[in-house]
Amino acid sequence: MSGLGVSSKRPASGSTTAVAASKQLPAAVVERVTAAIDESRDELIALVQDLVRIPSENPKLSGIADGGEARVQDRVEAALAAAGFSIDRWDAEPGRPDLVGTLKGTGGGPSLAVNGHIDVVPAGDPETWPYDPFGATIVDGMIWGRGASDMKGNVGAMIHAAVILQRLGIRLKGDLYVESVIDEETGGPGTRSTIERGYRPDFAIVTEPTGLVIYPVEGGLEWLRVTVTGVSGHSARRYRSVHAGGQGHAVNALEKGAKILAAVQDLERAWAVRKVHPLLPAGITTINPGVMAAGSGGGANGMPNIMTAVSNMPDYCSLELSLKYLPNESTADVRAEFEEYIHRVAQTDEWLREHPPTIEWGLRGVAFPPADTSPDHPGVQAIASGLTALGMPVEVGGFLAVTDIAWFAEAGIPAVIFGPAEGLGAHGADERVEIN
């Protein structure tokens, strides 16, 4: 999953609800499929090990030109092609391929995409790992290595599940798309590229590790920058600017930025009371201040050209924020609400009234739209039926991080986040996936 949010693999207390499946799967089909999966256990383990052993660090995070994603896609292609899937492979970015394997349906049924990403975050120093980060070592019933839980284990599982259906001759009415994509970890074009290429399923499952909790909703996420300008001056003459009738003309942009920051924190507290969602914990609509910088003049990257010193009154201040909003809110409405609030705050300050703050949205490309699939959607009910057939509880919750479900939602495609495993050690030096 993307490092741009925080996920509880089991949601916070009160943020899940049990649902009943609307249909029952034929017992004979369930028995055939589960028996075939049990019998091919070693095949699945070997596939996951192969995927983990191929380094595919996201080049945007690792700084290397070739993160190895193409070599992972070679292995994915081999598994799907051998089972009779038609293969479509293209570069979502130069040298970074997406891959979709298609199993055509018999007709008359809805299409389904199962989607997983094969880029991983950098492994870091191998000496900090208990085992080789790209060794896929099996210890204590777990496969250890970078990407094992996030999310090559589940990519292997979704491929293997699709292959088993084909192997058993179980024909689906609708088309099945197995999507292996790049660049999820930085919110890149992987899944969006599949949609732009024409893969628009009736329903999609993003197979991140959720512990088999169904997540049909996910809030939106925006990174933004609020910039305030002032008039520079020397601190020795500050006394001329801080009392009525003073002759100074300096305006400390850092102080004006602090006023904006305090107001943003007030807004965050108000949202925590007013904005609620039945599948998400209270207070999820956070506005986190991550960076505040002041100095002389604004550079192209939003930072001051010269960082301030205590002897100066800076004329430039930027405040970078991470803003989360509810699944049932629109991006446009949230942006408008925030901008109107900042405008009202500026009206209370003589300087800011005439020199209003500017707001830049989608900072560094981070702008994830929300996802809000109904728990009553037939796709959610179908997953519930599968869990019920296996004698497992059905839980529906709200996801706290951001994932590629955002891009399906943006395209108007109903989708959920759902997959086995618990995401053990994801992004850490103890990443592993349980063999169960």
Coordinates of C-alpha atoms in Angstrom, one line a residue:
M1 CA 0.0 0.0 0.0
S2 CA 1.0 3.6 -0.5
G3 CA 3.1 5.1 2.2
L4 CA 0.9 8.2 2.0
G5 CA -1.4 7.1 4.7
V6 CA -1.8 4.8 7.7
S7 CA -3.7 1.6 7.7
S8 CA -4.9 -0.5 10.5
K9 CA -5.1 -4.0 9.1
R10 CA -7.9 -4.6 11.6
P11 CA -9.8 -1.4 11.7
A12 CA -10.3 0.7 14.8
S13 CA -13.0 -0.4 17.2
G14 CA -16.4 0.5 15.9
S15 CA -15.4 1.0 12.3
T16 CA -16.5 -2.4 11.0
T17 CA -19.8 -4.0 10.6
A18 CA -20.9 -7.6 9.9
V19 CA -22.9 -8.2 6.8
A20 CA -24.8 -11.2 5.6
A21 CA -24.2 -12.7 2.2
S22 CA -27.1 -12.5 -0.2
K23 CA -26.4 -15.7 -2.1
Q24 CA -24.8 -19.0 -1.3
L25 CA -22.2 -20.5 -3.5
P26 CA -22.7 -24.1 -4.6
A27 CA -21.0 -26.4 -2.1
A28 CA -19.6 -28.7 -4.8
V29 CA -17.8 -25.7 -6.5
V30 CA -16.4 -24.6 -3.2
E31 CA -15.1 -28.0 -2.4
R32 CA -13.4 -28.4 -5.9
V33 CA -11.7 -25.0 -5.7
T34 CA -10.5 -25.4 -2.1
A35 CA -9.2 -28.9 -2.8
A36 CA -7.3 -27.7 -5.9
I37 CA -5.8 -24.8 -3.9
D38 CA -4.7 -27.1 -1.1
E39 CA -3.2 -29.6 -3.6
S40 CA -1.2 -26.8 -5.3
R41 CA 0.0 -25.2 -2.1
D42 CA 3.7 -25.6 -3.1
E43 CA 3.1 -24.0 -6.5
L44 CA 1.7 -20.9 -4.9
I45 CA 4.5 -20.7 -2.4
A46 CA 7.1 -21.0 -5.2
L47 CA 5.4 -18.3 -7.2
V48 CA 5.4 -15.9 -4.3
Q49 CA 9.1 -16.7 -3.5
D50 CA 10.0 -16.0 -7.2
L51 CA 8.3 -12.6 -7.1
V52 CA 10.0 -11.6 -3.8
R53 CA 13.4 -12.7 -5.1
I54 CA 13.2 -10.2 -8.0
P55 CA 14.0 -6.8 -6.6
S56 CA 11.5 -4.2 -7.9
E57 CA 12.1 -1.1 -5.8
N58 CA 10.2 1.9 -7.0
P59 CA 12.8 4.0 -8.8
K60 CA 11.1 7.2 -7.7
L61 CA 11.9 6.1 -4.1
S62 CA 15.2 4.3 -4.6
G63 CA 16.8 6.6 -7.0
I64 CA 17.9 3.8 -9.3
A65 CA 17.1 3.9 -13.0
D66 CA 15.7 0.3 -13.2
G67 CA 13.8 -1.0 -10.2
G68 CA 13.3 -4.4 -11.7
E69 CA 9.5 -4.2 -12.3
A70 CA 9.9 -5.5 -15.9
R71 CA 11.5 -8.7 -14.6
V72 CA 8.7 -9.3 -12.1
Q73 CA 6.2 -8.8 -14.9
D74 CA 8.1 -11.5 -16.9
R75 CA 7.3 -14.0 -14.1
V76 CA 3.7 -12.8 -13.9
E77 CA 3.3 -13.2 -17.6
A78 CA 4.8 -16.7 -17.6
A79 CA 2.3 -17.8 -14.9
L80 CA -0.8 -16.4 -16.7
A81 CA 0.2 -17.3 -20.2
A82 CA 0.8 -20.9 -19.2
A83 CA -2.8 -21.0 -18.0
G84 CA -4.2 -19.7 -21.2
F85 CA -4.8 -16.1 -20.3
S86 CA -4.3 -13.6 -23.1
I87 CA -1.6 -11.1 -22.2
D88 CA -1.5 -7.3 -22.7
R89 CA 1.7 -5.6 -21.6
W90 CA 2.7 -2.0 -22.1
D91 CA 4.8 0.6 -20.5
A92 CA 2.8 2.8 -18.1
E93 CA 6.0 4.8 -17.8
P94 CA 9.2 4.3 -19.9
G95 CA 10.7 0.9 -18.9
R96 CA 8.0 0.3 -16.3
P97 CA 5.4 -2.1 -17.7
D98 CA 1.8 -2.8 -16.6
L99 CA 0.4 -6.2 -17.4
V100 CA -3.2 -7.5 -17.7
G101 CA -4.1 -11.1 -18.2
T102 CA -7.6 -11.7 -19.5
L103 CA -9.8 -14.7 -19.2
K104 CA -12.8 -14.2 -21.5
G105 CA -16.2 -15.0 -20.0
T106 CA -19.0 -17.0 -21.7
G107 CA -21.1 -13.8 -21.9
G108 CA -24.0 -12.2 -20.1
G109 CA -22.2 -11.5 -16.8
P110 CA -20.4 -8.6 -15.1
S111 CA -16.6 -8.3 -15.6
L112 CA -14.2 -8.3 -12.7
A113 CA -10.7 -7.0 -12.2
V114 CA -8.3 -8.2 -9.5
N115 CA -5.5 -5.7 -9.1
G116 CA -2.2 -5.7 -7.3
H117 CA 1.0 -3.7 -7.5
I118 CA 4.5 -5.1 -7.9
D119 CA 6.6 -2.1 -7.0
V120 CA 8.0 -2.1 -3.5
V121 CA 9.7 0.5 -1.2
P122 CA 13.5 0.3 -0.9
A123 CA 14.8 -2.5 1.3
G124 CA 17.4 -0.2 2.9
D125 CA 20.4 -1.6 4.7
P126 CA 20.4 -5.5 4.4
E127 CA 22.3 -5.7 7.7
T128 CA 19.1 -4.5 9.5
W129 CA 17.1 -7.5 8.2
P130 CA 17.0 -10.8 10.0
Y131 CA 17.2 -12.5 6.6
D132 CA 18.1 -11.6 3.0
P133 CA 15.5 -8.9 2.0
F134 CA 15.4 -10.6 -1.5
G135 CA 15.9 -14.1 -0.4
A136 CA 12.2 -15.1 0.2
T137 CA 13.5 -17.3 3.1
I138 CA 10.8 -19.4 4.8
V139 CA 11.1 -19.3 8.6
D140 CA 8.4 -20.0 11.2
G141 CA 5.8 -20.6 8.5
M142 CA 6.4 -17.2 6.8
I143 CA 8.1 -15.9 3.7
W144 CA 10.4 -13.1 4.6
G145 CA 11.5 -10.3 2.3
R146 CA 10.8 -6.9 0.8
G147 CA 7.4 -6.9 -0.8
A148 CA 6.3 -10.2 0.8
S149 CA 3.3 -8.6 2.5
D150 CA 3.1 -5.4 0.4
M151 CA 2.1 -6.9 -1.8
K152 CA 3.7 -9.7 -3.8
G153 CA 2.2 -12.4 -1.5
N154 CA -1.3 -11.2 -2.5
V155 CA -0.3 -10.7 -6.2
G156 CA 0.8 -14.3 -6.2
A157 CA -2.5 -15.3 -4.5
M158 CA -4.7 -13.5 -7.0
I159 CA -2.8 -15.0 -9.9
H160 CA -3.0 -18.5 -8.4
A161 CA -6.7 -18.2 -7.7
A162 CA -7.4 -17.2 -11.3
V163 CA -5.2 -20.0 -12.6
I164 CA -7.0 -22.5 -10.5
L165 CA -10.4 -21.5 -12.0
Q166 CA -9.0 -21.9 -15.5
R167 CA -7.4 -25.2 -14.6
L168 CA -10.7 -26.6 -13.2
G169 CA -12.7 -25.4 -16.2
I170 CA -14.9 -23.2 -14.2
R171 CA -16.2 -20.7 -16.7
L172 CA -17.3 -17.3 -15.6
K173 CA -20.0 -15.4 -17.4
G174 CA -18.1 -12.1 -17.4
D175 CA -14.5 -11.3 -18.3
L176 CA -11.8 -11.7 -15.6
Y177 CA -8.9 -9.2 -15.7
V178 CA -5.8 -10.0 -13.6
E179 CA -4.0 -6.7 -13.3
S180 CA -0.3 -6.4 -12.2
V181 CA 0.6 -2.8 -12.0
I182 CA 3.5 -0.5 -11.2
D183 CA 4.0 2.6 -9.1
E184 CA 1.4 2.3 -6.4
E185 CA 3.8 3.3 -3.7
T186 CA 4.1 6.9 -5.0
G187 CA 0.5 7.2 -6.3
G188 CA 1.8 6.9 -9.9
P189 CA 0.1 5.9 -13.1
G190 CA 0.0 2.1 -12.9
T191 CA -3.7 1.5 -12.2
R192 CA -4.8 4.6 -14.0
S193 CA -2.9 3.4 -17.1
T194 CA -5.0 0.2 -17.2
I195 CA -8.2 2.3 -17.1
E196 CA -7.0 4.6 -19.8
R197 CA -6.1 1.6 -21.9
G198 CA -9.7 0.5 -21.8
Y199 CA -10.0 -1.9 -18.9
R200 CA -13.1 -0.7 -17.2
P201 CA -14.5 -3.7 -15.3
D202 CA -17.9 -3.7 -13.7
F203 CA -16.2 -4.3 -10.4
A204 CA -12.6 -4.3 -9.1
I205 CA -10.9 -5.8 -6.1
V206 CA -7.6 -4.2 -5.1
T207 CA -6.0 -7.1 -3.3
E208 CA -4.0 -5.3 -0.6
P209 CA -3.6 -7.3 2.6
T210 CA -6.7 -6.6 4.7
G211 CA -6.9 -9.8 6.8
L212 CA -10.0 -10.6 4.7
V213 CA -11.9 -7.6 5.9
I214 CA -13.8 -6.0 3.0
Y215 CA -13.1 -2.3 2.6
P216 CA -15.5 -0.6 0.2
V217 CA -14.7 2.9 1.3
E218 CA -11.5 5.0 1.6
G219 CA -11.2 8.7 2.3
G220 CA -9.5 11.2 0.0
L221 CA -6.1 12.7 0.6
E222 CA -4.6 16.0 -0.6
W223 CA -1.2 17.5 0.0
L224 CA -1.3 21.3 -0.3
R225 CA 0.8 24.3 0.4
V226 CA -0.4 27.6 1.9
T227 CA 1.9 30.5 1.2
V228 CA 2.0 33.9 3.0
T229 CA 4.1 36.9 2.1
G230 CA 5.3 39.8 4.1
V231 CA 7.9 42.6 4.1
S232 CA 11.4 41.8 5.2
G233 CA 13.2 43.8 7.9
H234 CA 15.9 43.7 10.5
S235 CA 15.0 42.5 14.0
A236 CA 16.7 45.5 15.5
R237 CA 14.0 47.7 14.0
R238 CA 11.1 45.4 14.9
Y239 CA 10.0 47.8 17.7
R240 CA 9.0 50.2 15.0
S241 CA 6.5 47.7 13.5
V242 CA 4.8 46.2 16.6
H243 CA 3.1 49.2 18.2
A244 CA 0.4 51.6 17.1
G245 CA 1.8 54.6 15.3
G246 CA 5.2 53.0 14.7
Q247 CA 7.1 54.1 11.6
G248 CA 8.3 50.6 10.6
H249 CA 7.0 48.8 7.5
A250 CA 8.2 45.3 8.0
V251 CA 5.7 42.5 8.2
N252 CA 6.9 39.1 9.6
A253 CA 5.5 36.5 7.2
L254 CA 6.3 33.8 9.8
E255 CA 3.9 35.3 12.3
K256 CA 1.2 35.6 9.6
G257 CA 1.8 32.0 8.7
A258 CA 1.5 31.0 12.4
K259 CA -1.9 32.7 12.5
I260 CA -3.0 30.6 9.5
L261 CA -1.6 27.4 11.1
A262 CA -3.5 28.1 14.3
A263 CA -6.7 28.6 12.3
V264 CA -6.1 25.4 10.4
Q265 CA -5.9 23.5 13.7
D266 CA -9.2 25.0 14.7
L267 CA -10.7 23.9 11.5
E268 CA -9.4 20.4 12.0
R269 CA -11.0 20.2 15.5
A270 CA -14.3 21.4 14.0
W271 CA -14.2 18.8 11.3
A272 CA -13.5 16.1 13.9
V273 CA -16.8 16.9 15.5
R274 CA -18.9 17.7 12.4
K275 CA -17.6 15.2 9.8
V276 CA -18.4 11.6 10.6
H277 CA -18.7 8.3 8.6
P278 CA -20.1 5.0 9.9
L279 CA -17.2 3.0 8.7
L280 CA -14.4 5.3 9.8
P281 CA -13.1 6.3 13.2
A282 CA -14.0 9.7 14.6
G283 CA -11.5 12.4 13.8
I284 CA -10.3 10.9 10.5
T285 CA -10.5 14.2 8.7
T286 CA -7.1 15.4 9.8
I287 CA -5.1 18.4 8.5
N288 CA -1.6 17.6 9.4
P289 CA 1.1 20.3 9.3
G290 CA 4.2 18.6 8.0
V291 CA 6.5 21.5 6.9
M292 CA 6.7 25.1 7.8
A293 CA 9.5 27.2 6.3
A294 CA 10.2 31.0 6.3
G295 CA 12.9 33.2 4.9
S296 CA 13.6 35.6 2.1
G297 CA 11.7 35.2 -1.2
G298 CA 10.0 32.1 -2.5
G299 CA 11.8 29.6 -4.7
A300 CA 10.3 27.4 -7.4
N301 CA 10.1 24.5 -5.0
G302 CA 8.0 26.4 -2.5
M303 CA 10.9 26.8 -0.1
P304 CA 12.4 30.2 0.7
N305 CA 15.3 31.3 -1.5
I306 CA 17.3 32.0 1.7
M307 CA 16.3 30.5 5.0
T308 CA 15.6 33.0 7.7
A309 CA 17.8 33.8 10.7
V310 CA 16.7 35.2 14.1
S311 CA 18.1 38.6 13.1
N312 CA 15.6 38.8 10.2
M313 CA 11.9 39.3 9.8
P314 CA 11.1 37.0 6.9
D315 CA 9.0 38.1 4.0
Y316 CA 8.0 34.6 2.9
C317 CA 6.4 31.6 4.7
S318 CA 5.1 28.3 3.3
L319 CA 3.0 25.8 5.2
E320 CA 2.7 22.3 3.8
L321 CA -0.3 20.2 4.9
S322 CA -1.7 16.7 4.5
L323 CA -5.5 16.9 4.4
K324 CA -7.8 13.9 4.7
Y325 CA -11.5 13.9 3.9
L326 CA -14.5 11.5 4.0
P327 CA -15.3 8.9 1.3
N328 CA -18.7 10.6 0.6
E329 CA -17.2 14.1 0.1
S330 CA -16.2 15.5 -3.3
T331 CA -12.7 16.8 -3.9
A332 CA -14.0 20.0 -5.3
D333 CA -16.3 20.7 -2.3
V334 CA -13.5 20.0 0.2
R335 CA -11.1 22.3 -1.6
A336 CA -13.8 25.1 -1.9
E337 CA -14.6 24.7 1.8
F338 CA -10.9 25.0 2.9
E339 CA -10.3 28.0 0.6
E340 CA -13.4 29.8 1.8
Y341 CA -12.3 29.2 5.4
I342 CA -8.8 30.6 4.8
H343 CA -10.3 33.6 3.1
R344 CA -12.5 34.3 6.1
V345 CA -9.5 34.0 8.4
A346 CA -7.5 36.4 6.2
Q347 CA -10.3 39.0 6.6
T348 CA -9.6 39.2 10.3
D349 CA -6.0 40.4 9.7
E350 CA -5.3 43.9 8.2
W351 CA -2.2 42.6 6.3
L352 CA -3.7 39.3 5.1
R353 CA -6.9 41.0 4.0
E354 CA -4.9 43.0 1.4
H355 CA -2.3 40.2 0.8
P356 CA -4.3 37.0 1.0
P357 CA -2.5 33.6 1.3
T358 CA -2.2 31.5 -1.8
I359 CA -3.1 27.8 -1.9
E360 CA -1.5 25.1 -4.1
W361 CA -3.4 21.8 -4.3
G362 CA -2.0 18.4 -5.3
L363 CA 1.4 19.2 -3.9
R364 CA 4.1 16.8 -5.4
G365 CA 1.3 15.1 -7.3
V366 CA -0.5 13.8 -4.2
A367 CA -4.2 14.1 -4.8
F368 CA -6.1 10.9 -4.1
P369 CA -9.9 11.0 -4.7
P370 CA -12.1 9.2 -2.2
A371 CA -13.8 5.8 -2.8
D372 CA -17.3 5.2 -1.6
T373 CA -18.7 1.8 -2.8
S374 CA -21.9 0.8 -1.1
P375 CA -21.7 -2.3 1.2
D376 CA -24.8 -3.4 -0.6
H377 CA -23.2 -3.5 -4.0
P378 CA -23.4 -7.0 -5.7
G379 CA -19.6 -7.2 -5.8
V380 CA -19.4 -6.8 -2.0
Q381 CA -22.1 -9.3 -1.6
A382 CA -20.3 -11.8 -3.8
I383 CA -17.2 -11.5 -1.6
A384 CA -19.4 -12.0 1.4
S385 CA -20.8 -15.1 -0.1
G386 CA -17.3 -16.5 -0.7
L387 CA -16.4 -15.9 2.9
T388 CA -19.6 -17.4 4.2
A389 CA -19.0 -20.5 2.1
L390 CA -15.7 -21.0 3.8
G391 CA -17.2 -20.6 7.2
M392 CA -15.4 -17.2 7.8
P393 CA -16.8 -14.1 9.3
V394 CA -17.8 -11.2 7.0
E395 CA -16.6 -7.8 8.2
V396 CA -16.9 -4.5 6.3
G397 CA -14.8 -1.5 7.3
G398 CA -13.3 1.8 6.1
F399 CA -9.7 1.9 5.0
L400 CA -7.5 4.5 6.7
A401 CA -4.7 4.6 4.1
V402 CA -4.8 5.5 0.4
T403 CA -4.6 2.8 -2.3
D404 CA -5.2 2.3 -6.0
I405 CA -9.0 2.0 -5.3
A406 CA -8.9 5.8 -5.6
W407 CA -8.3 5.6 -9.4
F408 CA -11.2 3.1 -9.9
A409 CA -13.4 5.4 -8.0
E410 CA -12.3 8.4 -10.0
A411 CA -13.3 6.5 -13.2
G412 CA -16.7 5.6 -11.7
I413 CA -15.8 1.9 -11.3
P414 CA -17.1 0.3 -8.0
A415 CA -14.3 -1.3 -6.2
V416 CA -13.1 -2.6 -2.8
I417 CA -9.9 -3.3 -1.0
F418 CA -9.8 -7.0 0.0
G419 CA -7.2 -9.6 0.4
P420 CA -5.6 -12.2 2.7
A421 CA -2.8 -11.6 5.1
E422 CA -2.2 -8.9 7.6
G423 CA 0.5 -6.8 6.1
L424 CA 3.1 -7.9 8.6
G425 CA 6.2 -5.6 8.7
A426 CA 5.1 -3.7 5.5
H427 CA 7.8 -1.1 4.7
G428 CA 9.9 -2.4 7.6
A429 CA 13.0 -4.6 7.9
D430 CA 10.9 -7.5 9.1
E431 CA 8.5 -7.7 6.3
R432 CA 6.9 -11.2 5.9
V433 CA 3.8 -13.0 4.8
E434 CA 2.2 -15.9 6.6
I435 CA 1.8 -19.2 4.7
N436 CA -1.7 -20.2 5.7

